[in-house]
PDB file of C-alpha atoms in Angstrom:
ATOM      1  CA  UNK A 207    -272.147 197.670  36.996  1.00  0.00           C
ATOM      2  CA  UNK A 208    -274.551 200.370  36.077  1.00  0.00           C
ATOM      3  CA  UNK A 209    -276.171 198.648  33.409  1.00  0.00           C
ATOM      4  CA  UNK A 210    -276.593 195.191  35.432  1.00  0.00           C
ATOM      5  CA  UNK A 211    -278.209 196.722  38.173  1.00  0.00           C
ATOM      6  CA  UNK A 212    -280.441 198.965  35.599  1.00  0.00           C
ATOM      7  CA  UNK A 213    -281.209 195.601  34.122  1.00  0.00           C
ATOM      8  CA  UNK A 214    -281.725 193.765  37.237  1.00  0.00           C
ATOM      9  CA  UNK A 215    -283.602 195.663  39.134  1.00  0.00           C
ATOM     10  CA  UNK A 216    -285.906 196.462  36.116  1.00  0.00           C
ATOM     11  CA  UNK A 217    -286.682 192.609  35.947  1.00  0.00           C
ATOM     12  CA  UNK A 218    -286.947 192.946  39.933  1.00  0.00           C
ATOM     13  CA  UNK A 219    -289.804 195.861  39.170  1.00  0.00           C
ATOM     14  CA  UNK A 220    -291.576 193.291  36.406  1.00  0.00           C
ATOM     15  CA  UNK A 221    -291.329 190.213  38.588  1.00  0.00           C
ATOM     16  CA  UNK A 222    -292.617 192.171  41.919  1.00  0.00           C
ATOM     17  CA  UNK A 223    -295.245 194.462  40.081  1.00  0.00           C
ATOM     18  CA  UNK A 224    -297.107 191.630  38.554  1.00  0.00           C
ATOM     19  CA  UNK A 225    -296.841 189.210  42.109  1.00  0.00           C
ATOM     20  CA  UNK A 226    -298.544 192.113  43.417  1.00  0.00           C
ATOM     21  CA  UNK A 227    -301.166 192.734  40.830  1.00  0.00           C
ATOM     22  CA  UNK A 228    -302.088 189.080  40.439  1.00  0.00           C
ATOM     23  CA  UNK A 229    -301.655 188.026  44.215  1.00  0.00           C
ATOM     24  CA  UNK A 230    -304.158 186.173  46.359  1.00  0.00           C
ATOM     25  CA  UNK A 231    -302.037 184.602  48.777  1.00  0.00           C
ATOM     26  CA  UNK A 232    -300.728 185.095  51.786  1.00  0.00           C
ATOM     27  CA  UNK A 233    -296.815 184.693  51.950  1.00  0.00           C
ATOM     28  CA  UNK A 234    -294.765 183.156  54.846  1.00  0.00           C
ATOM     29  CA  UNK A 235    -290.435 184.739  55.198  1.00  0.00           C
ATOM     30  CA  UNK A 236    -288.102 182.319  56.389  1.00  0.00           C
ATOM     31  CA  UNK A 237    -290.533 180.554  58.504  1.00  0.00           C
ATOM     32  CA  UNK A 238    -290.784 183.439  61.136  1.00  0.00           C
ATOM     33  CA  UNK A 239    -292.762 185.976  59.282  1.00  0.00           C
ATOM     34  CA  UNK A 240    -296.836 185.273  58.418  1.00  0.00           C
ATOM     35  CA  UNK A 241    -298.369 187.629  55.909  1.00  0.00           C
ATOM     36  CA  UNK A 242    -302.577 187.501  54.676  1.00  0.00           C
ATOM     37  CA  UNK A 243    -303.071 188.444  51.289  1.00  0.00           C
ATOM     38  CA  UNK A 244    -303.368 191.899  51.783  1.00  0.00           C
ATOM     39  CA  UNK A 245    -299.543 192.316  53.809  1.00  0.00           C
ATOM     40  CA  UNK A 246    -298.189 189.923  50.989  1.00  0.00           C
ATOM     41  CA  UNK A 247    -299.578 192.263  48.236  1.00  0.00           C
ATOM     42  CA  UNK A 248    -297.982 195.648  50.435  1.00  0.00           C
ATOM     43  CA  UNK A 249    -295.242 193.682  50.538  1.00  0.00           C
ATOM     44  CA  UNK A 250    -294.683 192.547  46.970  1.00  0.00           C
ATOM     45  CA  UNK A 251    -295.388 196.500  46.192  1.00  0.00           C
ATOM     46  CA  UNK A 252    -292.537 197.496  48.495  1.00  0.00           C
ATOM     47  CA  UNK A 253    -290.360 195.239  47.253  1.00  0.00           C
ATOM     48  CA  UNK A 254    -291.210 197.180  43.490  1.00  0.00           C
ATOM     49  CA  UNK A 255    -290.511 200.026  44.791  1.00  0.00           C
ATOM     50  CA  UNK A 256    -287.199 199.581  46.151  1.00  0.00           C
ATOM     51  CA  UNK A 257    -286.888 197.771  42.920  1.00  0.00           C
ATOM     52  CA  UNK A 258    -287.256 201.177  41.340  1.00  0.00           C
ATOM     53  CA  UNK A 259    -285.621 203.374  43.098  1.00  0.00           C
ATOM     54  CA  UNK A 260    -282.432 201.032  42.858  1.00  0.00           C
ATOM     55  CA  UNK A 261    -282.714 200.881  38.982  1.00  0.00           C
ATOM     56  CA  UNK A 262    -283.470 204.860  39.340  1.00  0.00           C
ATOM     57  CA  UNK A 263    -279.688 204.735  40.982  1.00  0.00           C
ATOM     58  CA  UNK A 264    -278.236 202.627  38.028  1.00  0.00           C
ATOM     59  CA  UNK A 265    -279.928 205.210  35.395  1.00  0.00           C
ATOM     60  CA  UNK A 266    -278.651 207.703  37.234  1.00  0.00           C
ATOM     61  CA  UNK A 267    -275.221 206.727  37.106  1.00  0.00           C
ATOM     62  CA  UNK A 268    -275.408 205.846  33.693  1.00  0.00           C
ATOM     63  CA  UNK A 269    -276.347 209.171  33.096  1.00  0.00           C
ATOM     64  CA  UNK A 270    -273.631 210.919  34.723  1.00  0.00           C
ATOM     65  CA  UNK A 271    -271.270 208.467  33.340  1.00  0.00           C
ATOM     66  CA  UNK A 272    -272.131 209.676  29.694  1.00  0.00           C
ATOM     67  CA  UNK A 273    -272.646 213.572  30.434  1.00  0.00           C
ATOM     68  CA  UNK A 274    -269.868 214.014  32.863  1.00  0.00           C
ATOM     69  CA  UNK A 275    -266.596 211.962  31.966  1.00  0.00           C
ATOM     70  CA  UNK A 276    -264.231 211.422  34.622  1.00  0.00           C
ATOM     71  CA  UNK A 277    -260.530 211.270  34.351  1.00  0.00           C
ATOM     72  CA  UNK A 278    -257.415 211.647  36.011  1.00  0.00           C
ATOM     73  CA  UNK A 279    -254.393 213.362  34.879  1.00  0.00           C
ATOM     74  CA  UNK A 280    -250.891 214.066  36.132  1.00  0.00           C
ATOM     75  CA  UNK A 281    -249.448 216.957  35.062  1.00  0.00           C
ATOM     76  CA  UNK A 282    -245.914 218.452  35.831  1.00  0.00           C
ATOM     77  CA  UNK A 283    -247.082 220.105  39.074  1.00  0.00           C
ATOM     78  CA  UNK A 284    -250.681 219.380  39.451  1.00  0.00           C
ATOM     79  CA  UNK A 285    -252.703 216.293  39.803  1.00  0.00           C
ATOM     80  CA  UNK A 286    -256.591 216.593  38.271  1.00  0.00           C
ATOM     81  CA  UNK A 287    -259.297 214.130  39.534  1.00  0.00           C
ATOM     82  CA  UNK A 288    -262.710 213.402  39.550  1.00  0.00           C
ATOM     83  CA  UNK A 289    -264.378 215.061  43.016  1.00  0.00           C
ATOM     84  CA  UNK A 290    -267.343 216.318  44.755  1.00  0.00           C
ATOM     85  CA  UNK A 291    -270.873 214.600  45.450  1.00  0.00           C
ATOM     86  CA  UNK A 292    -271.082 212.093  42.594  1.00  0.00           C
ATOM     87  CA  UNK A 293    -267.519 213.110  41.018  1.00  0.00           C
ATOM     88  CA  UNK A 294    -269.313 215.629  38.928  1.00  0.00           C
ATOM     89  CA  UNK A 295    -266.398 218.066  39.238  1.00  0.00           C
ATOM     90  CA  UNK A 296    -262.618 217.870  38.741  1.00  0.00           C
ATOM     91  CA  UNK A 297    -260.388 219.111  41.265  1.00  0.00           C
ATOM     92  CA  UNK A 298    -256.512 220.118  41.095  1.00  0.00           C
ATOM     93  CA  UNK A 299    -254.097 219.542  43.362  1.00  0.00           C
ATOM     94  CA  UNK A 300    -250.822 220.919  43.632  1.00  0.00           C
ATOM     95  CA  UNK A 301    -248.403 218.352  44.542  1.00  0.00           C
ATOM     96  CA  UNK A 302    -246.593 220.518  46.852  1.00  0.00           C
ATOM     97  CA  UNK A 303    -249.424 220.187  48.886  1.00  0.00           C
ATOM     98  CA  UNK A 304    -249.609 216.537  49.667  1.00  0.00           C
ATOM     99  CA  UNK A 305    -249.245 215.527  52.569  1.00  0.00           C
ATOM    100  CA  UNK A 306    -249.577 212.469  52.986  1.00  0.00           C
ATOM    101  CA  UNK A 307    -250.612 208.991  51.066  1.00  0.00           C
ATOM    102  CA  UNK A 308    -252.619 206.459  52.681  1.00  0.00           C
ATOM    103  CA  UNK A 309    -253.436 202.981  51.166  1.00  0.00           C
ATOM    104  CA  UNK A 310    -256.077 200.695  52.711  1.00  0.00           C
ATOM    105  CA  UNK A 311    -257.615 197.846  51.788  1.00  0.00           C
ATOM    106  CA  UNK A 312    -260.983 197.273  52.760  1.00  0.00           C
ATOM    107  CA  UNK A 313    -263.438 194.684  51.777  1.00  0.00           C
ATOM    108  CA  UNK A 314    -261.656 193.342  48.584  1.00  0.00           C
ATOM    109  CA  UNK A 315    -260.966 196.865  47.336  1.00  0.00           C
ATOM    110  CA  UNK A 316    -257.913 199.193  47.289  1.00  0.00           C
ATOM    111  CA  UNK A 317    -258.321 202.788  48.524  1.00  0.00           C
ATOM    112  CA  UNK A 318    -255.705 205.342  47.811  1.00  0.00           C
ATOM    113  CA  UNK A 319    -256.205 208.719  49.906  1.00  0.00           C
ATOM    114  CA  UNK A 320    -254.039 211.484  48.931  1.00  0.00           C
ATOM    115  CA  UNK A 321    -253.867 213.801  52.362  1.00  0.00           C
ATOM    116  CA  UNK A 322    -253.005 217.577  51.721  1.00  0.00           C
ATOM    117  CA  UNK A 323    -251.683 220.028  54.141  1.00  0.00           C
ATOM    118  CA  UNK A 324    -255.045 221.961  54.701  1.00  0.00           C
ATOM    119  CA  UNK A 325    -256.514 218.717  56.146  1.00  0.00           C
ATOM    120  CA  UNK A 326    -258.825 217.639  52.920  1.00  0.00           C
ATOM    121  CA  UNK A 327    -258.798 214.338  51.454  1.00  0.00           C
ATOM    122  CA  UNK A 328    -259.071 212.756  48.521  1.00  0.00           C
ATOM    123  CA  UNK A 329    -259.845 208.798  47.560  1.00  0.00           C
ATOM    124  CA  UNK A 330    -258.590 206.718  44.785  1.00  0.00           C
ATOM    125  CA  UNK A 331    -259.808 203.222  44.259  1.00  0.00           C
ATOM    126  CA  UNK A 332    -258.604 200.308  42.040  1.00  0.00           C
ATOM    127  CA  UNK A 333    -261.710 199.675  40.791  1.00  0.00           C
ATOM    128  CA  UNK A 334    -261.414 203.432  39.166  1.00  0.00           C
ATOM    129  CA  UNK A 335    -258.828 202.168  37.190  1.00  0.00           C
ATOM    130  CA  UNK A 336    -259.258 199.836  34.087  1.00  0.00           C
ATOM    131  CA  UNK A 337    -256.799 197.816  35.308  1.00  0.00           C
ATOM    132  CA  UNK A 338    -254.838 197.602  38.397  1.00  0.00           C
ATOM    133  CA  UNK A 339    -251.235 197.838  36.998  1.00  0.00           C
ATOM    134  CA  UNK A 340    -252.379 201.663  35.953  1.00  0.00           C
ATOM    135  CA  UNK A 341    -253.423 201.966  39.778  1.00  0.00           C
ATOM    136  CA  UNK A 342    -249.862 200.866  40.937  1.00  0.00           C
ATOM    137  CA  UNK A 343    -248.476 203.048  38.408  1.00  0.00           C
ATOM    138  CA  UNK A 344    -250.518 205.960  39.585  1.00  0.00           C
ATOM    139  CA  UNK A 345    -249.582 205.030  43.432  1.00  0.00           C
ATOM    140  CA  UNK A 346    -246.218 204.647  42.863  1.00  0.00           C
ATOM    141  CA  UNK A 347    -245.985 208.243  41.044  1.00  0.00           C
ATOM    142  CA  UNK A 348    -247.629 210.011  43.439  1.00  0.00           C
ATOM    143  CA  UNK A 349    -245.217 208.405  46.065  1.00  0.00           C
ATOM    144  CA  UNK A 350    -242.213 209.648  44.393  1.00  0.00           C
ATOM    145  CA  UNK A 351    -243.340 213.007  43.990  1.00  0.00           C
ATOM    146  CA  UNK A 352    -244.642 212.998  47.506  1.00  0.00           C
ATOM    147  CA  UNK A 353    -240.543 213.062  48.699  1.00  0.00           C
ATOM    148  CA  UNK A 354    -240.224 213.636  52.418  1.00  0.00           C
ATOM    149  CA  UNK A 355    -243.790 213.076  53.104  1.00  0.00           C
ATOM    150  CA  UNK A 356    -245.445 210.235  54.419  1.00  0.00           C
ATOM    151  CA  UNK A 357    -246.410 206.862  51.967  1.00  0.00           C
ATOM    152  CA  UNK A 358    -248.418 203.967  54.795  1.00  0.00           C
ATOM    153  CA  UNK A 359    -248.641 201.483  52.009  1.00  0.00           C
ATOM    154  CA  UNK A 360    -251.120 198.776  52.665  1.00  0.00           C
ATOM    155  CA  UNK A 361    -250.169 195.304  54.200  1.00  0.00           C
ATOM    156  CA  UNK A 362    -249.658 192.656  52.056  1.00  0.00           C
TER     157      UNK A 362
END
C-alpha cells in the first residue's frame, strides 16, 4: 500500500506541478466553485503539495517498514507485538494479565484488542496478518489462554 501511494501521489505531484506551472486558465469545481487564473494556479499548487506530503507519508512508511520489522510472537507466557507511535517498538505482555479480548469489525476490517488488567490496550488487525486464517489462529490462541476472562467475539 506504501509503494502505491508513493507512486501515486508522486504522479499526483508531476500532474499538479506542471498544471500549475503551465496554467492560464481559470478553473470551475463541480459547477459551484469559480476560480481566475491566479486561484486556479494556488490551487493546482495546493493540490502538489498535499500531493507531497501524502507521498512523504508512503516514504515514510516504507522506511520504517525496512528499518524497523514488525512481528508478533507467542511465547509460553508472553505475547510480543509491534507498539507505540508508528509500531516502532515491541511490547510484551504477560498473558496473565489479559483481561479481556475484544473483536470489532469496523469498516471492512477486523480489530482484535487485547485488554489487560492495568487498563491499557492493545489492537490487532487482519490486515496485519498475511492472511486471515493466521489472524483466526492468533484470536483463537489468545482466547484459550485468556481462560476465565472475557472473549466479545464479533457478530457474524
Amino acid at each position: 500500500m506504501a509503494i502505491l501511494g508513493l507512486v501515486f501521489f508522486g504522479l499526483g505531484i508531476l500532474l499538479f506541478s506542471s498544471k500549475a506551472q503551465h496554467n492560464d486558465r481559470g478553473l470551475i469545481l463541480w459547477h459551484l466553485i469559480e476560480f481566475g487564473p491566479g486561484g486556479a494556479t494556488m490551487f493546482y499548487w495546493v493540490l502538489t503539495v498535499v500531493s507531497g506530503l501524502f507521498s512523504l507519508m508512503g516514504l515514510i512508511l516504507l522506511v520504517r517498514t525496512a528499518v524497523f520489522p514488525r512481528f508478533l510472537e507467542l511465547g509460553d507466557e508472553v505475547l510480543t507485538l509491534p507498539a507505540g507511535y508508528l509500531h516502532l517498538k515491541s511490547s510484551n505482555i504477560r498473558y496473565s494479565d489479559v483481561e479481556g479480548l475484544w473483536e470489532t469489525r469496523f469498516n471492512f476490517q477486523t480489530i482484535l484488542t487485547v485488554v489487560l488488567s492495568n487498563g491499557q490496550r492493545y489492537h490487532m488487525t487482519r490486515s496485519m496478518f498475511e492472511d486471515a486464517k493466521y489472524y483466526e489462529e492468533v484470536r483463537d490462541f489468545l482466547a484459550s489462554r485468556s481462560v476465565g476472562n472475557e472473549f466479545c467475539p464479533a457478530s457474524r
